[in-house]
CSV table of C-alpha atoms in Angstrom, one decimal:
chain,number,residue,atom,x,y,z
A,1,MET,CA,-16.3,83.9,-19.9
A,2,LYS,CA,-15.3,80.0,-19.8
A,3,TRP,CA,-13.4,80.3,-22.5
A,4,ILE,CA,-11.7,83.6,-21.3
A,5,SER,CA,-10.7,81.5,-18.3
A,6,GLY,CA,-9.4,77.9,-20.2
A,7,VAL,CA,-7.9,80.1,-22.6
A,8,ALA,CA,-5.5,82.1,-19.9
A,9,GLY,CA,-4.9,78.9,-18.2
A,10,GLY,CA,-3.1,77.2,-21.2
A,11,LEU,CA,-1.5,80.2,-21.5
A,12,LEU,CA,-0.1,80.5,-18.3
A,13,LEU,CA,0.9,76.9,-18.4
A,14,ALA,CA,3.3,77.3,-21.1
A,15,LEU,CA,4.8,80.5,-19.9
A,16,ILE,CA,5.4,78.2,-16.6
A,17,LEU,CA,6.7,75.6,-19.2
A,18,GLY,CA,8.7,77.8,-20.6
A,19,SER,CA,10.3,79.2,-18.2
A,20,ILE,CA,11.2,75.5,-16.2
A,21,LEU,CA,12.8,74.5,-19.8
A,22,ARG,CA,15.2,77.6,-20.4
A,23,THR,CA,16.4,77.5,-16.3
A,24,LEU,CA,16.5,73.9,-16.0
A,25,VAL,CA,16.4,71.9,-19.1
A,26,VAL,CA,18.2,74.0,-21.6
A,27,PRO,CA,22.0,74.9,-22.0
A,28,ARG,CA,22.3,77.7,-24.0
A,29,GLY,CA,22.7,80.3,-21.4
A,30,LEU,CA,18.7,81.3,-22.3
A,31,TYR,CA,17.7,85.1,-20.5
A,32,SER,CA,15.0,84.2,-17.5
A,33,ARG,CA,12.6,87.1,-16.5
A,34,LEU,CA,12.1,85.1,-13.9
A,35,VAL,CA,15.3,84.8,-12.0
A,36,ASN,CA,16.0,88.5,-13.0
A,37,SER,CA,12.6,89.0,-11.4
A,38,TRP,CA,13.6,87.1,-8.4
A,39,TRP,CA,16.7,89.2,-8.3
A,40,ARG,CA,15.5,92.2,-8.3
A,41,VAL,CA,13.0,92.1,-6.1
A,42,LEU,CA,15.1,90.0,-3.3
A,43,ARG,CA,18.1,91.8,-4.1
A,44,ARG,CA,16.2,94.7,-2.6
A,45,LEU,CA,14.6,93.3,0.1
A,46,LEU,CA,17.9,92.0,1.2
A,47,ARG,CA,19.4,95.1,1.4
A,48,LEU,CA,16.8,96.8,3.6
A,49,PHE,CA,17.8,94.7,6.5
A,50,ALA,CA,21.7,96.3,6.4
A,51,ARG,CA,20.9,99.6,4.8
A,52,ARG,CA,22.6,101.0,7.7
A,53,GLY,CA,26.1,98.7,7.6
A,54,GLY,CA,28.7,98.7,5.8
A,55,TYR,CA,30.3,95.9,3.7
A,56,ASP,CA,30.1,93.2,6.4
A,57,ALA,CA,26.5,94.2,6.9
A,58,GLN,CA,25.6,93.7,2.8
A,59,ASP,CA,27.6,90.2,2.9
A,60,ARG,CA,25.7,88.9,5.9
A,61,ALA,CA,22.8,89.8,3.9
A,62,GLN,CA,23.1,88.7,0.7
A,63,THR,CA,24.0,85.6,1.9
A,64,TRP,CA,20.7,84.6,1.9
A,65,LEU,CA,20.0,85.7,-1.7
A,66,ALA,CA,20.7,82.9,-3.7
A,67,PRO,CA,18.5,79.8,-1.6
A,68,LEU,CA,15.9,82.5,-1.5
A,69,MET,CA,15.9,82.9,-5.3
A,70,LEU,CA,15.9,79.2,-5.3
A,71,SER,CA,12.8,79.1,-2.9
A,72,GLY,CA,11.0,81.3,-4.9
A,73,MET,CA,11.7,80.0,-8.3
A,74,LEU,CA,9.7,76.6,-7.0
A,75,ALA,CA,6.8,78.8,-5.4
A,76,THR,CA,6.3,80.8,-8.6
A,77,TRP,CA,6.3,77.8,-10.9
A,78,LEU,CA,4.1,76.0,-8.9
A,79,GLY,CA,2.0,78.5,-7.7
A,80,GLY,CA,1.7,79.3,-11.6
A,81,ALA,CA,0.5,75.5,-12.4
A,82,LEU,CA,-1.8,75.8,-9.6
A,83,LEU,CA,-3.4,78.7,-10.8
A,84,GLY,CA,-2.9,77.3,-14.4
A,85,PHE,CA,-4.9,73.8,-14.2
A,86,GLY,CA,-7.5,75.5,-11.7
A,87,LEU,CA,-8.0,77.9,-14.9
A,88,LEU,CA,-8.7,74.8,-16.9
A,89,LEU,CA,-11.1,72.9,-15.2
A,90,HIS,CA,-13.4,75.8,-14.2
A,91,ALA,CA,-13.1,76.3,-17.6
A,92,ILE,CA,-14.5,73.0,-18.7
A,93,SER,CA,-16.6,72.0,-15.8
A,94,ALA,CA,-18.9,73.5,-13.6
A,95,LEU,CA,-16.9,73.8,-10.8
A,96,THR,CA,-16.8,77.0,-8.4
A,97,TRP,CA,-13.2,78.9,-8.4
A,98,THR,CA,-13.1,77.0,-4.8
A,99,ASN,CA,-13.4,73.9,-6.1
A,100,SER,CA,-11.1,74.2,-9.0
A,101,LEU,CA,-8.2,75.3,-7.2
A,102,ARG,CA,-8.6,72.9,-4.3
A,103,GLU,CA,-8.8,70.0,-7.0
A,104,ALA,CA,-5.8,71.1,-9.0
A,105,GLY,CA,-3.8,71.5,-6.1
A,106,SER,CA,-5.0,68.1,-4.9
A,107,SER,CA,-3.9,66.5,-8.4
A,108,LEU,CA,-0.5,69.1,-8.6
A,109,PHE,CA,0.9,67.8,-4.9
A,110,THR,CA,-0.4,64.3,-5.8
A,111,LEU,CA,-3.0,64.2,-2.3
A,112,GLY,CA,-6.2,63.2,-4.3
A,113,PHE,CA,-8.6,64.1,-2.2
A,114,ALA,CA,-10.3,65.6,-4.1
A,115,SER,CA,-10.5,63.1,-6.8
A,116,GLY,CA,-14.4,62.5,-8.2
A,117,ASP,CA,-16.5,60.8,-11.2
A,118,ARG,CA,-16.2,63.0,-13.5
A,119,LEU,CA,-14.4,61.2,-16.9
A,120,HIS,CA,-13.7,64.6,-18.8
A,121,LEU,CA,-11.6,66.1,-16.5
A,122,SER,CA,-9.3,62.9,-15.8
A,123,VAL,CA,-6.6,64.6,-18.6
A,124,VAL,CA,-6.5,67.7,-16.5
A,125,ASP,CA,-6.2,65.8,-13.5
A,126,PHE,CA,-3.2,63.8,-15.4
A,127,MET,CA,-1.6,66.5,-16.7
A,128,ALA,CA,-1.3,68.3,-13.1
A,129,ALA,CA,-0.5,65.2,-11.1
A,130,VAL,CA,2.8,64.6,-13.4
A,131,THR,CA,3.4,68.3,-13.1
A,132,GLY,CA,3.8,68.8,-9.2
A,133,PRO,CA,7.0,66.1,-9.0
A,134,VAL,CA,8.3,67.1,-12.5
A,135,VAL,CA,8.6,70.6,-11.3
A,136,ILE,CA,10.2,69.1,-7.6
A,137,ALA,CA,12.6,66.6,-9.5
A,138,LEU,CA,14.1,68.4,-11.6
A,139,GLN,CA,14.9,71.1,-9.7
A,140,ILE,CA,16.4,68.5,-7.0
A,141,ALA,CA,18.6,67.9,-9.8
A,142,TYR,CA,19.2,71.3,-10.7
A,143,LEU,CA,20.7,71.5,-7.2
A,144,PRO,CA,24.3,69.5,-7.7
A,145,THR,CA,24.9,70.7,-11.1
A,146,LEU,CA,24.9,74.5,-8.9
A,147,TYR,CA,27.4,73.1,-6.0
A,148,ALA,CA,29.3,71.3,-8.6
A,149,ALA,CA,29.9,74.4,-10.6
A,150,TYR,CA,30.6,76.4,-7.6
A,151,ASN,CA,32.6,74.4,-6.5
A,152,ARG,CA,34.9,73.9,-8.9
A,153,ARG,CA,34.6,78.1,-8.4
A,154,GLU,CA,35.5,78.6,-5.0
A,155,LEU,CA,38.3,76.3,-5.0
A,156,GLU,CA,40.4,78.3,-7.4
A,157,VAL,CA,39.5,81.0,-5.8
A,158,THR,CA,40.9,79.9,-2.2
A,159,LEU,CA,43.7,79.3,-3.5
A,160,LEU,CA,44.4,82.6,-4.9
A,161,GLN,CA,44.1,83.5,-1.3
A,162,SER,CA,47.7,83.2,-0.4
A,163,ARG,CA,48.9,85.3,-4.0
A,164,ALA,CA,46.5,87.9,-4.2
A,165,GLY,CA,45.2,88.7,-0.2
A,166,GLU,CA,41.5,89.0,0.4
A,167,PRO,CA,40.2,90.7,-0.9
A,168,ALA,CA,42.1,90.2,-4.3
A,169,TRP,CA,44.4,92.3,-6.5
A,170,GLY,CA,46.0,92.4,-9.5
A,171,PRO,CA,49.4,94.4,-8.7
A,172,GLU,CA,49.3,92.7,-5.7
A,173,ILE,CA,50.0,89.6,-7.3
A,174,LEU,CA,52.6,90.4,-9.0
A,175,ALA,CA,54.6,92.3,-5.7
A,176,ARG,CA,53.8,89.3,-3.6
A,177,GLN,CA,55.5,86.8,-6.7
A,178,TRP,CA,59.1,89.0,-6.6
A,179,LEU,CA,59.0,89.8,-2.5
A,180,VAL,CA,58.9,86.1,-2.1
A,181,ASP,CA,60.7,85.3,-5.6
A,182,THR,CA,57.5,82.8,-6.9
A,183,GLU,CA,57.3,84.2,-10.2
A,184,THR,CA,57.9,81.2,-12.0
A,185,ALA,CA,55.0,80.5,-10.7
A,186,LEU,CA,52.9,82.9,-12.3
A,187,PRO,CA,52.6,81.0,-15.7
A,188,ALA,CA,50.4,78.3,-13.7
A,189,LEU,CA,48.4,80.5,-12.4
A,190,TYR,CA,47.6,81.6,-14.8
A,191,ARG,CA,46.6,78.4,-16.7
A,192,ALA,CA,44.3,77.7,-13.7
A,193,TRP,CA,42.3,80.6,-14.1
A,194,GLU,CA,42.2,80.2,-18.0
A,195,ARG,CA,40.8,77.2,-17.7
A,196,LEU,CA,38.2,78.6,-14.4
A,197,ALA,CA,37.5,81.3,-17.2
A,198,SER,CA,35.9,79.2,-19.7
A,199,ASP,CA,34.7,77.4,-16.9
A,200,LEU,CA,32.6,80.3,-15.6
A,201,GLY,CA,31.7,81.4,-18.6
A,202,GLU,CA,30.0,77.8,-19.5
A,203,SER,CA,28.3,77.6,-16.6
A,204,HIS,CA,27.2,80.9,-15.2
A,205,SER,CA,26.1,81.8,-18.0
A,206,ALA,CA,24.1,78.6,-18.5
A,207,TYR,CA,22.5,79.1,-15.3
A,208,PRO,CA,23.1,82.9,-14.2
A,209,ILE,CA,22.0,82.0,-10.7
A,210,LEU,CA,25.3,81.0,-9.5
A,211,LEU,CA,26.1,85.0,-9.6
A,212,THR,CA,23.9,85.0,-6.7
A,213,PHE,CA,26.2,82.6,-4.8
A,214,ARG,CA,28.4,84.0,-2.5
A,215,SER,CA,32.5,82.8,-1.4
A,216,PRO,CA,32.1,80.9,2.3
A,217,ARG,CA,34.5,84.1,3.2
A,218,PRO,CA,33.0,87.5,3.0
A,219,TYR,CA,36.3,88.7,1.5
A,220,ARG,CA,36.9,86.3,-1.5
A,221,SER,CA,35.0,87.0,-5.1
A,222,TRP,CA,34.7,85.0,-7.8
A,223,ILE,CA,34.8,88.2,-9.9
A,224,VAL,CA,36.9,90.4,-7.8
A,225,GLY,CA,39.7,87.6,-8.3
A,226,LEU,CA,39.4,86.8,-12.1
A,227,LEU,CA,39.2,90.8,-12.1
A,228,ALA,CA,42.3,90.5,-10.4
A,229,VAL,CA,43.9,88.0,-12.4
A,230,MET,CA,43.5,89.9,-15.4
A,231,ASP,CA,44.7,92.6,-14.4
A,232,ALA,CA,48.1,90.8,-13.2
A,233,ALA,CA,48.3,89.5,-16.4
A,234,ALA,CA,47.7,93.0,-18.4
A,235,MET,CA,50.0,94.5,-16.1
A,236,GLN,CA,52.9,92.1,-17.0
A,237,LEU,CA,51.9,92.6,-20.5
A,238,ALA,CA,52.3,95.6,-20.6
A,239,LEU,CA,55.3,96.7,-18.4
A,240,ALA,CA,57.5,93.6,-19.3
A,241,PRO,CA,56.5,92.5,-22.6
A,242,ARG,CA,59.6,90.3,-23.6
A,243,SER,CA,59.5,88.3,-20.2
A,244,ALA,CA,56.1,88.1,-20.2
A,245,PRO,CA,55.0,84.3,-20.7
A,246,PRO,CA,52.0,83.6,-23.3
A,247,ASP,CA,49.9,82.6,-20.4
A,248,ALA,CA,49.4,85.6,-19.8
A,249,ARG,CA,47.6,87.1,-23.5
A,250,LEU,CA,45.6,83.5,-22.8
A,251,VAL,CA,43.9,84.2,-19.4
A,252,LEU,CA,43.1,87.7,-20.7
A,253,ARG,CA,41.2,86.4,-24.2
A,254,ALA,CA,39.3,83.7,-22.1
A,255,GLY,CA,38.4,86.2,-19.3
A,256,PHE,CA,36.9,88.8,-21.3
A,257,THR,CA,35.4,86.6,-23.5
A,258,ALA,CA,34.1,84.6,-20.5
A,259,LEU,CA,32.9,87.8,-19.3
A,260,ARG,CA,30.9,88.9,-22.8
A,261,ASP,CA,29.4,84.9,-22.6
A,262,ILE,CA,28.2,86.1,-19.2
A,263,ALA,CA,26.7,89.6,-20.2
A,264,ARG,CA,25.0,88.3,-22.9
A,265,ALA,CA,22.9,86.0,-21.0
A,266,LEU,CA,22.1,88.8,-18.3
A,267,ARG,CA,21.1,91.5,-21.0
A,268,LEU,CA,24.1,94.1,-20.6
A,269,ASP,CA,24.9,96.3,-23.1
A,270,PHE,CA,28.8,95.7,-24.0
A,271,ASP,CA,31.1,96.8,-27.1
A,272,PRO,CA,31.8,93.8,-28.5
A,273,ASP,CA,35.5,95.1,-30.2
A,274,PRO,CA,35.8,98.1,-28.2
A,275,ASP,CA,38.8,100.5,-29.5
A,276,PRO,CA,41.7,100.5,-27.7
A,277,ASP,CA,41.7,104.3,-26.8
A,278,THR,CA,37.8,103.8,-25.3
A,279,PRO,CA,37.9,105.9,-21.8
A,280,ILE,CA,38.2,103.8,-19.0
A,281,ARG,CA,37.0,104.3,-15.6
A,282,LEU,CA,40.7,103.0,-13.7
A,283,THR,CA,42.4,106.2,-13.5
A,284,TYR,CA,46.5,107.2,-15.1
A,285,THR,CA,47.5,108.1,-11.6
A,286,GLU,CA,45.7,105.1,-10.1
A,287,PHE,CA,47.9,103.0,-12.2
A,288,ASP,CA,51.0,104.8,-11.6
A,289,ALA,CA,50.5,104.2,-8.0
A,290,ALA,CA,50.1,100.5,-8.8
A,291,VAL,CA,53.3,99.6,-10.9
A,292,ALA,CA,55.3,102.3,-8.5
A,293,MET,CA,54.5,99.5,-5.8
A,294,VAL,CA,54.8,96.6,-8.1
A,295,VAL,CA,58.8,97.9,-9.3
A,296,ALA,CA,59.4,98.2,-5.4
A,297,SER,CA,58.9,94.9,-4.3
A,298,GLY,CA,61.4,93.7,-7.6
A,299,PHE,CA,59.5,93.6,-10.5
A,300,PRO,CA,62.1,93.7,-13.6
A,301,ALA,CA,60.0,96.7,-15.5
A,302,GLU,CA,60.9,96.6,-19.4
A,303,ARG,CA,59.2,100.0,-20.1
A,304,ALA,CA,58.6,102.8,-18.1
A,305,THR,CA,54.9,104.3,-16.6
A,306,ARG,CA,54.4,106.2,-19.0
A,307,GLN,CA,55.4,103.9,-22.0
A,308,ALA,CA,53.3,100.8,-20.2
A,309,TRP,CA,49.9,102.8,-19.8
A,310,PRO,CA,48.9,102.7,-23.3
A,311,HIS,CA,49.1,98.8,-24.5
A,312,PHE,CA,47.6,98.3,-20.0
A,313,HIS,CA,44.9,100.7,-20.7
A,314,GLY,CA,44.2,98.3,-24.6
A,315,TRP,CA,43.6,95.2,-22.4
A,316,ARG,CA,41.5,96.4,-19.4
A,317,VAL,CA,38.8,98.3,-21.7
A,318,ASN,CA,38.4,94.8,-23.2
A,319,TYR,CA,36.7,93.3,-19.6
A,320,GLU,CA,36.8,96.4,-17.6
A,321,ALA,CA,33.0,97.8,-17.9
A,322,ILE,CA,31.4,94.5,-18.0
A,323,GLY,CA,33.5,93.5,-14.3
A,324,TYR,CA,32.6,96.3,-13.1
A,325,GLU,CA,28.8,96.3,-13.8
A,326,LEU,CA,29.4,92.1,-12.7
A,327,CYS,CA,30.8,93.6,-9.5
A,328,ARG,CA,27.6,95.9,-8.8
A,329,ARG,CA,25.3,93.5,-9.8
A,330,GLY,CA,26.5,91.1,-6.9
A,331,ASP,CA,27.6,93.4,-4.5
A,332,ALA,CA,31.3,92.0,-4.4
A,333,VAL,CA,33.6,93.3,-1.7
A,334,PRO,CA,34.8,96.3,-2.8
A,335,ALA,CA,37.9,95.6,-3.9
A,336,LEU,CA,40.3,98.0,-5.4
A,337,TRP,CA,40.0,98.6,-9.0
A,338,THR,CA,36.2,96.5,-9.0
A,339,GLY,CA,34.3,99.8,-9.3
A,340,PRO,CA,31.7,101.4,-7.6
A,341,ARG,CA,28.8,99.7,-5.1
A,342,ASP,CA,25.4,100.8,-5.1
A,343,PHE,CA,26.2,101.4,-1.0
A,344,PRO,CA,28.6,103.4,0.6
A,345,THR,CA,31.8,101.8,1.0
A,346,ALA,CA,35.5,102.9,0.5
A,347,PRO,CA,38.0,100.7,-1.5
A,348,VAL,CA,39.8,97.8,0.6
A,349,PRO,CA,43.1,96.9,-0.3
A,350,PRO,CA,44.6,94.0,0.4
A,351,ARG,CA,45.7,92.7,3.7
A,352,ARG,CA,49.3,91.8,3.1
A,353,PRO,CA,50.7,89.1,6.4
A,354,ALA,CA,53.8,90.6,8.1
A,355,ASP,CA,57.3,89.6,7.3
A,356,ARG,CA,58.4,86.9,9.8
A,357,ARG,CA,61.5,86.2,7.8
A,358,PRO,CA,64.6,86.0,10.6
A,359,GLY,CA,67.2,88.4,10.2
A,360,GLU,CA,70.4,87.9,9.1
A,361,ASP,CA,72.3,87.6,12.8
A,362,ARG,CA,68.9,85.9,13.8
A,363,PRO,CA,68.7,82.6,14.4
A,364,GLU,CA,66.0,80.1,14.0
A,365,LEU,CA,64.8,79.2,17.0
A,366,PRO,CA,64.0,75.2,17.6
A,367,PRO,CA,60.3,73.7,17.3
A,368,ALA,CA,59.2,73.5,21.1
A,369,THR,CA,58.9,70.6,23.0
A,370,THR,CA,56.4,69.2,25.5
């Protein structure tokens, strides 16, 4: 039985080391079973606390998902290392199971209270003493990387609020620009989100735990914002191909490339080269209603809705399925055109501020003085 204990301890330590390297060290977007397992377990547990509430209750509960996952990963690594070194010590000594785990814990956490004169155990004790601080140090160094990527993401999501409302919606982006005569700012918006999409594809595939970090405001979401910008670009290209800026094509390409990188890291099934006629979840009726709203705001459509639909469909088929799945997995705000959720909810339209502009015969009031 001793050799079985030694083999089991060695395999367990190898698995722990591989998990740490895949999650914290290798910047390649490798699939992590540990991250995915913790996500499934904790997400289901947190949903139990909000099973009778709507989206607001779900958002409050899922806010704790990211910190609990970080704590659970660290506890799993340290607990696995403790068990692995305990098995090794038991295999090469006459120590009981209890004393083996006690000595492994003493070395792993550098406490030293269970040290002895057994020279042949010193190698294992030294390895355990190195492992504990290194794992904790890697976890600490991991956090600044996560929060730097999180801050870059949320800055653009916050800036989008004034252009797309809360929650964001693609047609609302176009409507607002023509309502307030800021349509010339759309190319800059597309360029900013093209760069952000590339950043998301790199950071969120290399560190999938970033997908569990929610925005500070409940009705904001990075995936909903990205889908909104891509839908706005696709609508503009479909309705007004001659006047649409080239940046619209670039942000679409960067967007669905980033989504596919994330999907590969999560092992989600998707078609890498879908046919333009592949069915999508969004209906023509929904598209027609959105086009009517956008055109009513002053958007200069060059194509009729029926003519524009195949072009919009051909763009959206590249990103809709992955976008809907990420919205579902992340329990994102149920914005328009973002698919169903795992909890009962209705789509939430964007909140548009009331028009407070004075009439032509209404003079501006002077500012109040004290």
